[in-house]
Amino acid sequence: MRRIRIRPAGKEDLVALAHMRHRLWPDGSLEEHSAELASILAGKPPGIMPLVIFVAEADESRLVGFIETGLRSYADGCDAAVPVGYTEGWYVHEDVRRQGIGAELVHAGEQWARTQ
């Protein structure tokens, strides 16, 4: 298994992230994903609730996955008085699936949500 590093996404990740988001959500154009990511990575997510993107980076500095996690003011079955962590999107390249990368990304998203 490759060595994978999970870290918060930065502006330098915009192009690779836009391509992965487009694979996950093909109804949006690459340009639309890039524009939305530019805002998110600049610290200006859509809406008023916090949002973070974590990426999985392989040894060769290639991004192989991401998770987009935010807070929502409500979710079915949750206390409406307390914001809840929510996974907006989660993607791992097919060639590295079933190696625990997705689980590591989910863990990072969960940890971030708990600190909010």
JSON list of C-alpha atoms in Angstrom, two decimals:
[
{"chain": "A", "resi": 1, "resn": "MET", "atom": "CA", "xyz": [0.00, 0.00, 0.00]},
{"chain": "A", "resi": 2, "resn": "ARG", "atom": "CA", "xyz": [1.14, 3.51, -0.77]},
{"chain": "A", "resi": 3, "resn": "ARG", "atom": "CA", "xyz": [1.82, 5.95, 1.99]},
{"chain": "A", "resi": 4, "resn": "ILE", "atom": "CA", "xyz": [-1.10, 8.40, 2.15]},
{"chain": "A", "resi": 5, "resn": "ARG", "atom": "CA", "xyz": [-1.22, 11.73, 3.93]},
{"chain": "A", "resi": 6, "resn": "ILE", "atom": "CA", "xyz": [-4.57, 13.28, 4.87]},
{"chain": "A", "resi": 7, "resn": "ARG", "atom": "CA", "xyz": [-4.48, 17.07, 5.08]},
{"chain": "A", "resi": 8, "resn": "PRO", "atom": "CA", "xyz": [-6.71, 20.12, 4.65]},
{"chain": "A", "resi": 9, "resn": "ALA", "atom": "CA", "xyz": [-6.99, 21.19, 1.02]},
{"chain": "A", "resi": 10, "resn": "GLY", "atom": "CA", "xyz": [-5.18, 24.32, -0.09]},
{"chain": "A", "resi": 11, "resn": "LYS", "atom": "CA", "xyz": [-5.44, 26.64, -3.06]},
{"chain": "A", "resi": 12, "resn": "GLU", "atom": "CA", "xyz": [-2.75, 24.62, -4.84]},
{"chain": "A", "resi": 13, "resn": "ASP", "atom": "CA", "xyz": [-5.18, 21.67, -4.93]},
{"chain": "A", "resi": 14, "resn": "LEU", "atom": "CA", "xyz": [-7.90, 23.47, -6.90]},
{"chain": "A", "resi": 15, "resn": "VAL", "atom": "CA", "xyz": [-7.31, 21.83, -10.30]},
{"chain": "A", "resi": 16, "resn": "ALA", "atom": "CA", "xyz": [-7.04, 18.26, -9.00]},
{"chain": "A", "resi": 17, "resn": "LEU", "atom": "CA", "xyz": [-10.02, 18.77, -6.70]},
{"chain": "A", "resi": 18, "resn": "ALA", "atom": "CA", "xyz": [-12.15, 20.21, -9.50]},
{"chain": "A", "resi": 19, "resn": "HIS", "atom": "CA", "xyz": [-11.50, 17.09, -11.58]},
{"chain": "A", "resi": 20, "resn": "MET", "atom": "CA", "xyz": [-12.38, 14.75, -8.71]},
{"chain": "A", "resi": 21, "resn": "ARG", "atom": "CA", "xyz": [-15.54, 16.74, -7.89]},
{"chain": "A", "resi": 22, "resn": "HIS", "atom": "CA", "xyz": [-16.53, 16.56, -11.54]},
{"chain": "A", "resi": 23, "resn": "ARG", "atom": "CA", "xyz": [-16.18, 12.76, -11.43]},
{"chain": "A", "resi": 24, "resn": "LEU", "atom": "CA", "xyz": [-18.34, 12.64, -8.29]},
{"chain": "A", "resi": 25, "resn": "TRP", "atom": "CA", "xyz": [-20.88, 15.23, -9.46]},
{"chain": "A", "resi": 26, "resn": "PRO", "atom": "CA", "xyz": [-20.80, 15.15, -13.29]},
{"chain": "A", "resi": 27, "resn": "ASP", "atom": "CA", "xyz": [-23.88, 17.37, -13.64]},
{"chain": "A", "resi": 28, "resn": "GLY", "atom": "CA", "xyz": [-21.74, 20.37, -12.74]},
{"chain": "A", "resi": 29, "resn": "SER", "atom": "CA", "xyz": [-19.18, 21.54, -15.27]},
{"chain": "A", "resi": 30, "resn": "LEU", "atom": "CA", "xyz": [-15.47, 21.60, -14.50]},
{"chain": "A", "resi": 31, "resn": "GLU", "atom": "CA", "xyz": [-15.66, 25.41, -14.59]},
{"chain": "A", "resi": 32, "resn": "GLU", "atom": "CA", "xyz": [-18.52, 25.45, -12.06]},
{"chain": "A", "resi": 33, "resn": "HIS", "atom": "CA", "xyz": [-16.63, 23.16, -9.70]},
{"chain": "A", "resi": 34, "resn": "SER", "atom": "CA", "xyz": [-13.48, 25.29, -10.07]},
{"chain": "A", "resi": 35, "resn": "ALA", "atom": "CA", "xyz": [-15.38, 28.49, -9.26]},
{"chain": "A", "resi": 36, "resn": "GLU", "atom": "CA", "xyz": [-17.03, 26.99, -6.19]},
{"chain": "A", "resi": 37, "resn": "LEU", "atom": "CA", "xyz": [-13.74, 25.52, -4.99]},
{"chain": "A", "resi": 38, "resn": "ALA", "atom": "CA", "xyz": [-11.96, 28.86, -5.39]},
{"chain": "A", "resi": 39, "resn": "SER", "atom": "CA", "xyz": [-14.41, 30.36, -2.90]},
{"chain": "A", "resi": 40, "resn": "ILE", "atom": "CA", "xyz": [-14.24, 27.43, -0.49]},
{"chain": "A", "resi": 41, "resn": "LEU", "atom": "CA", "xyz": [-10.44, 27.30, -0.54]},
{"chain": "A", "resi": 42, "resn": "ALA", "atom": "CA", "xyz": [-10.33, 31.06, 0.05]},
{"chain": "A", "resi": 43, "resn": "GLY", "atom": "CA", "xyz": [-12.33, 30.52, 3.25]},
{"chain": "A", "resi": 44, "resn": "LYS", "atom": "CA", "xyz": [-15.64, 31.71, 1.80]},
{"chain": "A", "resi": 45, "resn": "PRO", "atom": "CA", "xyz": [-17.90, 28.65, 1.56]},
{"chain": "A", "resi": 46, "resn": "PRO", "atom": "CA", "xyz": [-21.41, 29.01, 0.19]},
{"chain": "A", "resi": 47, "resn": "GLY", "atom": "CA", "xyz": [-23.80, 29.60, 3.06]},
{"chain": "A", "resi": 48, "resn": "ILE", "atom": "CA", "xyz": [-23.08, 30.58, 6.63]},
{"chain": "A", "resi": 49, "resn": "MET", "atom": "CA", "xyz": [-22.02, 27.24, 8.12]},
{"chain": "A", "resi": 50, "resn": "PRO", "atom": "CA", "xyz": [-18.36, 26.12, 8.21]},
{"chain": "A", "resi": 51, "resn": "LEU", "atom": "CA", "xyz": [-17.10, 23.80, 5.47]},
{"chain": "A", "resi": 52, "resn": "VAL", "atom": "CA", "xyz": [-13.74, 22.06, 5.04]},
{"chain": "A", "resi": 53, "resn": "ILE", "atom": "CA", "xyz": [-12.18, 19.84, 2.42]},
{"chain": "A", "resi": 54, "resn": "PHE", "atom": "CA", "xyz": [-9.58, 17.23, 3.32]},
{"chain": "A", "resi": 55, "resn": "VAL", "atom": "CA", "xyz": [-7.49, 15.58, 0.63]},
{"chain": "A", "resi": 56, "resn": "ALA", "atom": "CA", "xyz": [-5.63, 12.28, 0.49]},
{"chain": "A", "resi": 57, "resn": "GLU", "atom": "CA", "xyz": [-2.17, 12.77, -0.98]},
{"chain": "A", "resi": 58, "resn": "ALA", "atom": "CA", "xyz": [-0.05, 9.85, -2.17]},
{"chain": "A", "resi": 59, "resn": "ASP", "atom": "CA", "xyz": [3.75, 9.69, -1.81]},
{"chain": "A", "resi": 60, "resn": "GLU", "atom": "CA", "xyz": [4.29, 11.27, -5.19]},
{"chain": "A", "resi": 61, "resn": "SER", "atom": "CA", "xyz": [2.18, 14.32, -4.18]},
{"chain": "A", "resi": 62, "resn": "ARG", "atom": "CA", "xyz": [-0.74, 13.06, -6.28]},
{"chain": "A", "resi": 63, "resn": "LEU", "atom": "CA", "xyz": [-4.18, 13.71, -4.82]},
{"chain": "A", "resi": 64, "resn": "VAL", "atom": "CA", "xyz": [-6.11, 10.44, -4.75]},
{"chain": "A", "resi": 65, "resn": "GLY", "atom": "CA", "xyz": [-9.25, 11.45, -2.85]},
{"chain": "A", "resi": 66, "resn": "PHE", "atom": "CA", "xyz": [-11.14, 14.05, -0.89]},
{"chain": "A", "resi": 67, "resn": "ILE", "atom": "CA", "xyz": [-13.94, 14.56, 1.59]},
{"chain": "A", "resi": 68, "resn": "GLU", "atom": "CA", "xyz": [-16.01, 17.71, 1.82]},
{"chain": "A", "resi": 69, "resn": "THR", "atom": "CA", "xyz": [-17.43, 18.06, 5.32]},
{"chain": "A", "resi": 70, "resn": "GLY", "atom": "CA", "xyz": [-19.50, 20.84, 6.75]},
{"chain": "A", "resi": 71, "resn": "LEU", "atom": "CA", "xyz": [-21.88, 21.70, 9.51]},
{"chain": "A", "resi": 72, "resn": "ARG", "atom": "CA", "xyz": [-25.61, 21.79, 8.96]},
{"chain": "A", "resi": 73, "resn": "SER", "atom": "CA", "xyz": [-28.15, 23.49, 11.14]},
{"chain": "A", "resi": 74, "resn": "TYR", "atom": "CA", "xyz": [-30.31, 20.35, 11.01]},
{"chain": "A", "resi": 75, "resn": "ALA", "atom": "CA", "xyz": [-30.38, 16.73, 9.94]},
{"chain": "A", "resi": 76, "resn": "ASP", "atom": "CA", "xyz": [-33.09, 14.09, 10.28]},
{"chain": "A", "resi": 77, "resn": "GLY", "atom": "CA", "xyz": [-33.04, 12.51, 13.71]},
{"chain": "A", "resi": 78, "resn": "CYS", "atom": "CA", "xyz": [-30.71, 15.13, 15.25]},
{"chain": "A", "resi": 79, "resn": "ASP", "atom": "CA", "xyz": [-31.27, 17.82, 17.85]},
{"chain": "A", "resi": 80, "resn": "ALA", "atom": "CA", "xyz": [-32.28, 20.89, 15.85]},
{"chain": "A", "resi": 81, "resn": "ALA", "atom": "CA", "xyz": [-30.64, 23.15, 18.46]},
{"chain": "A", "resi": 82, "resn": "VAL", "atom": "CA", "xyz": [-27.16, 21.79, 17.74]},
{"chain": "A", "resi": 83, "resn": "PRO", "atom": "CA", "xyz": [-25.35, 21.93, 14.37]},
{"chain": "A", "resi": 84, "resn": "VAL", "atom": "CA", "xyz": [-24.42, 18.54, 13.01]},
{"chain": "A", "resi": 85, "resn": "GLY", "atom": "CA", "xyz": [-21.42, 17.39, 10.99]},
{"chain": "A", "resi": 86, "resn": "TYR", "atom": "CA", "xyz": [-22.35, 16.34, 7.47]},
{"chain": "A", "resi": 87, "resn": "THR", "atom": "CA", "xyz": [-20.41, 14.79, 4.61]},
{"chain": "A", "resi": 88, "resn": "GLU", "atom": "CA", "xyz": [-21.26, 16.73, 1.47]},
{"chain": "A", "resi": 89, "resn": "GLY", "atom": "CA", "xyz": [-19.10, 14.59, -0.80]},
{"chain": "A", "resi": 90, "resn": "TRP", "atom": "CA", "xyz": [-16.51, 11.84, -0.63]},
{"chain": "A", "resi": 91, "resn": "TYR", "atom": "CA", "xyz": [-14.36, 10.47, -3.44]},
{"chain": "A", "resi": 92, "resn": "VAL", "atom": "CA", "xyz": [-11.38, 8.13, -3.84]},
{"chain": "A", "resi": 93, "resn": "HIS", "atom": "CA", "xyz": [-9.78, 7.31, -7.21]},
{"chain": "A", "resi": 94, "resn": "GLU", "atom": "CA", "xyz": [-10.70, 3.83, -8.39]},
{"chain": "A", "resi": 95, "resn": "ASP", "atom": "CA", "xyz": [-7.10, 2.62, -8.59]},
{"chain": "A", "resi": 96, "resn": "VAL", "atom": "CA", "xyz": [-6.56, 3.13, -4.84]},
{"chain": "A", "resi": 97, "resn": "ARG", "atom": "CA", "xyz": [-9.92, 2.07, -3.45]},
{"chain": "A", "resi": 98, "resn": "ARG", "atom": "CA", "xyz": [-10.21, -0.66, -0.79]},
{"chain": "A", "resi": 99, "resn": "GLN", "atom": "CA", "xyz": [-7.00, 0.44, 0.91]},
{"chain": "A", "resi": 100, "resn": "GLY", "atom": "CA", "xyz": [-8.53, 2.37, 3.82]},
{"chain": "A", "resi": 101, "resn": "ILE", "atom": "CA", "xyz": [-8.12, 5.82, 2.25]},
{"chain": "A", "resi": 102, "resn": "GLY", "atom": "CA", "xyz": [-11.85, 6.54, 2.33]},
{"chain": "A", "resi": 103, "resn": "ALA", "atom": "CA", "xyz": [-12.01, 5.56, 6.00]},
{"chain": "A", "resi": 104, "resn": "GLU", "atom": "CA", "xyz": [-9.10, 7.89, 6.80]},
{"chain": "A", "resi": 105, "resn": "LEU", "atom": "CA", "xyz": [-10.86, 10.74, 5.02]},
{"chain": "A", "resi": 106, "resn": "VAL", "atom": "CA", "xyz": [-14.11, 10.08, 6.91]},
{"chain": "A", "resi": 107, "resn": "HIS", "atom": "CA", "xyz": [-12.18, 10.01, 10.19]},
{"chain": "A", "resi": 108, "resn": "ALA", "atom": "CA", "xyz": [-10.61, 13.41, 9.40]},
{"chain": "A", "resi": 109, "resn": "GLY", "atom": "CA", "xyz": [-14.05, 14.84, 8.63]},
{"chain": "A", "resi": 110, "resn": "GLU", "atom": "CA", "xyz": [-15.49, 13.43, 11.85]},
{"chain": "A", "resi": 111, "resn": "GLN", "atom": "CA", "xyz": [-12.64, 14.82, 13.93]},
{"chain": "A", "resi": 112, "resn": "TRP", "atom": "CA", "xyz": [-13.05, 18.26, 12.36]},
{"chain": "A", "resi": 113, "resn": "ALA", "atom": "CA", "xyz": [-16.82, 18.26, 12.97]},
{"chain": "A", "resi": 114, "resn": "ARG", "atom": "CA", "xyz": [-16.32, 17.34, 16.63]},
{"chain": "A", "resi": 115, "resn": "THR", "atom": "CA", "xyz": [-14.05, 20.35, 17.14]},
{"chain": "A", "resi": 116, "resn": "GLN", "atom": "CA", "xyz": [-16.56, 22.81, 15.72]}
]
